XYZ file of C-alpha atoms in Angstrom:
195
model
C 56.912 -22.028 -138.193
C 56.460 -25.203 -140.265
C 58.298 -27.220 -137.624
C 56.028 -26.017 -134.784
C 52.958 -26.609 -136.956
C 54.077 -30.214 -137.510
C 54.798 -30.702 -133.807
C 51.315 -29.432 -133.030
C 49.853 -31.887 -135.573
C 51.811 -34.922 -134.303
C 51.139 -34.068 -130.670
C 47.421 -33.806 -131.417
C 47.359 -37.164 -133.216
C 49.329 -38.814 -130.408
C 46.883 -37.640 -127.784
C 43.938 -38.686 -129.932
C 45.416 -42.210 -129.777
C 45.655 -41.890 -125.975
C 42.030 -40.735 -125.865
C 40.967 -43.734 -127.942
C 42.953 -46.041 -125.684
C 41.246 -44.766 -122.517
C 37.816 -44.788 -124.193
C 38.146 -48.382 -125.373
C 39.530 -49.463 -122.009
C 36.475 -48.042 -120.255
C 34.007 -49.523 -122.735
C 35.657 -52.925 -123.117
C 36.835 -53.619 -119.594
C 34.427 -51.584 -117.449
C 30.955 -52.597 -118.596
C 30.538 -50.333 -121.606
C 30.768 -47.018 -119.773
C 32.298 -44.155 -121.764
C 34.326 -42.208 -119.209
C 36.058 -39.737 -121.532
C 33.240 -37.201 -121.368
C 30.392 -36.201 -119.087
C 27.237 -36.658 -121.181
C 26.481 -40.204 -120.026
C 27.623 -39.509 -116.481
C 25.323 -36.486 -116.137
C 22.363 -38.430 -117.518
C 23.021 -41.338 -115.153
C 23.401 -38.884 -112.268
C 19.999 -37.400 -113.056
C 18.366 -40.831 -113.441
C 19.930 -42.101 -110.202
C 18.722 -38.994 -108.384
C 15.179 -39.356 -109.765
C 15.136 -43.029 -108.737
C 16.384 -42.068 -105.251
C 19.407 -44.327 -105.720
C 21.591 -42.116 -103.552
C 24.775 -44.216 -103.516
C 24.877 -44.444 -107.320
C 24.068 -40.740 -107.616
C 26.909 -39.961 -105.215
C 29.372 -41.996 -107.339
C 28.265 -39.997 -110.398
C 28.722 -36.749 -108.452
C 32.256 -37.931 -107.653
C 32.949 -38.528 -111.359
C 31.593 -35.068 -112.162
C 33.703 -33.500 -109.413
C 36.866 -35.151 -110.752
C 36.074 -33.995 -114.278
C 35.535 -30.428 -113.066
C 38.695 -30.603 -110.929
C 40.711 -31.784 -113.934
C 39.398 -28.948 -116.061
C 40.036 -26.409 -113.326
C 43.597 -27.670 -112.868
C 44.405 -26.722 -116.487
C 43.636 -23.105 -115.617
C 44.870 -22.924 -112.021
C 48.223 -24.742 -112.390
C 49.518 -22.551 -115.239
C 48.319 -19.452 -113.375
C 49.955 -20.383 -110.054
C 53.109 -22.138 -111.249
C 53.465 -21.212 -114.925
C 53.179 -24.862 -115.943
C 52.666 -25.774 -119.582
C 49.800 -28.252 -119.358
C 50.813 -29.821 -122.661
C 53.887 -31.051 -120.789
C 52.054 -31.953 -117.569
C 49.169 -33.785 -119.256
C 51.252 -36.778 -120.448
C 52.392 -37.315 -116.851
C 48.797 -37.216 -115.610
C 47.675 -39.648 -118.324
C 50.528 -42.014 -117.481
C 49.850 -41.845 -113.748
C 46.144 -42.529 -114.276
C 46.975 -45.480 -116.558
C 49.179 -46.956 -113.822
C 46.395 -46.475 -111.254
C 43.972 -48.348 -113.554
C 46.264 -51.370 -113.566
C 45.954 -51.748 -109.805
C 42.184 -51.296 -109.511
C 40.279 -54.512 -108.738
C 38.166 -55.864 -111.574
C 35.157 -56.298 -109.279
C 35.046 -52.769 -107.836
C 32.066 -50.532 -108.698
C 32.349 -49.421 -112.307
C 31.982 -45.702 -111.643
C 34.721 -45.735 -109.018
C 37.019 -47.718 -111.292
C 36.681 -45.051 -113.967
C 37.551 -42.078 -111.757
C 41.144 -41.914 -113.077
C 39.838 -41.710 -116.651
C 37.338 -38.972 -115.805
C 40.161 -36.894 -114.348
C 42.805 -37.632 -116.994
C 40.508 -37.036 -119.946
C 39.252 -33.721 -118.586
C 42.851 -32.546 -118.266
C 43.639 -33.823 -121.749
C 40.572 -32.241 -123.375
C 41.383 -28.878 -121.781
C 45.104 -29.104 -122.614
C 44.821 -30.292 -126.214
C 41.893 -28.503 -127.790
C 42.917 -28.839 -131.404
C 45.593 -28.304 -133.998
C 46.258 -26.239 -137.098
C 43.813 -23.533 -135.999
C 40.927 -26.019 -135.727
C 39.153 -27.138 -132.570
C 39.322 -30.912 -132.387
C 38.805 -33.241 -129.465
C 41.382 -35.883 -128.656
C 39.019 -37.727 -126.286
C 35.876 -38.428 -128.344
C 34.821 -38.584 -131.984
C 31.439 -36.966 -132.632
C 32.539 -33.494 -133.743
C 35.634 -34.893 -135.458
C 33.393 -37.140 -137.573
C 31.034 -34.266 -138.392
C 33.924 -31.985 -139.367
C 35.605 -34.710 -141.442
C 32.410 -35.480 -143.379
C 31.747 -31.777 -143.956
C 35.316 -31.201 -145.194
C 35.240 -34.352 -147.349
C 32.035 -33.161 -149.037
C 33.555 -29.720 -149.584
C 36.697 -31.211 -151.147
C 35.251 -34.083 -153.173
C 31.728 -33.016 -154.076
C 31.989 -29.229 -154.101
C 35.553 -29.273 -155.514
C 36.800 -26.827 -152.867
C 40.419 -27.769 -152.137
C 40.660 -25.113 -149.398
C 39.056 -27.657 -147.039
C 41.757 -30.306 -147.625
C 43.831 -29.439 -144.512
C 40.683 -29.595 -142.358
C 39.729 -32.949 -143.906
C 43.216 -34.298 -143.141
C 43.196 -33.021 -139.555
C 39.808 -34.464 -138.646
C 40.337 -37.663 -140.613
C 43.745 -38.157 -139.005
C 42.285 -37.489 -135.574
C 39.593 -40.121 -136.152
C 42.193 -42.639 -137.340
C 44.460 -41.947 -134.360
C 41.626 -42.115 -131.819
C 40.372 -45.413 -133.199
C 43.932 -46.698 -133.552
C 44.303 -46.222 -129.781
C 41.034 -48.119 -129.313
C 42.280 -50.955 -131.522
C 45.429 -51.162 -129.389
C 43.304 -51.833 -126.292
C 41.320 -54.477 -128.151
C 44.501 -56.221 -129.293
C 46.022 -56.118 -125.808
C 42.780 -57.445 -124.325
C 42.610 -60.191 -126.931
C 46.236 -61.176 -126.306
C 45.652 -61.203 -122.551
C 42.473 -63.269 -122.610
C 43.189 -65.309 -125.698
C 39.665 -65.013 -127.110
C 36.737 -62.732 -127.833
C 33.543 -63.314 -125.937
């Protein structure tokens, strides 16, 4: 039992680093767009629709469709083929990372982020948490909220029962941002300077 609990923990932290890597890639190399989730995409879809910018709206619909397709695949594939999506997800992430390498720098930003929209939806649906806590491996907002809440419980309210939760969410934040730092370092090494 302890061994599987540790595997769950390390797997979660590893995929949080992957989530941070994809997030920083999208923000740093694709004009500041966060492609790991749908909040910004849905808002931009609505704004594009209201402005009658049909081509841009259509690209946002495509991103939404890929995100939905990725989420659906985590339910359909195990049902049809018995696949363990925690084993399939790393292959999808790797394939999408390879696709990103071959996309032209000057292509429309939304289209260039399609692989991330798909991969991160699969990852978010496949790795929903660890140690009996729901925790995202693809973005930080709830992880930060949970970490701060647990930290206050442990350090200000003197309630040590929240220590495992504080470690999980704090570790997830560190792993996610460690993946983001890796992209920044690789970018810096590749370009030789910060702009």
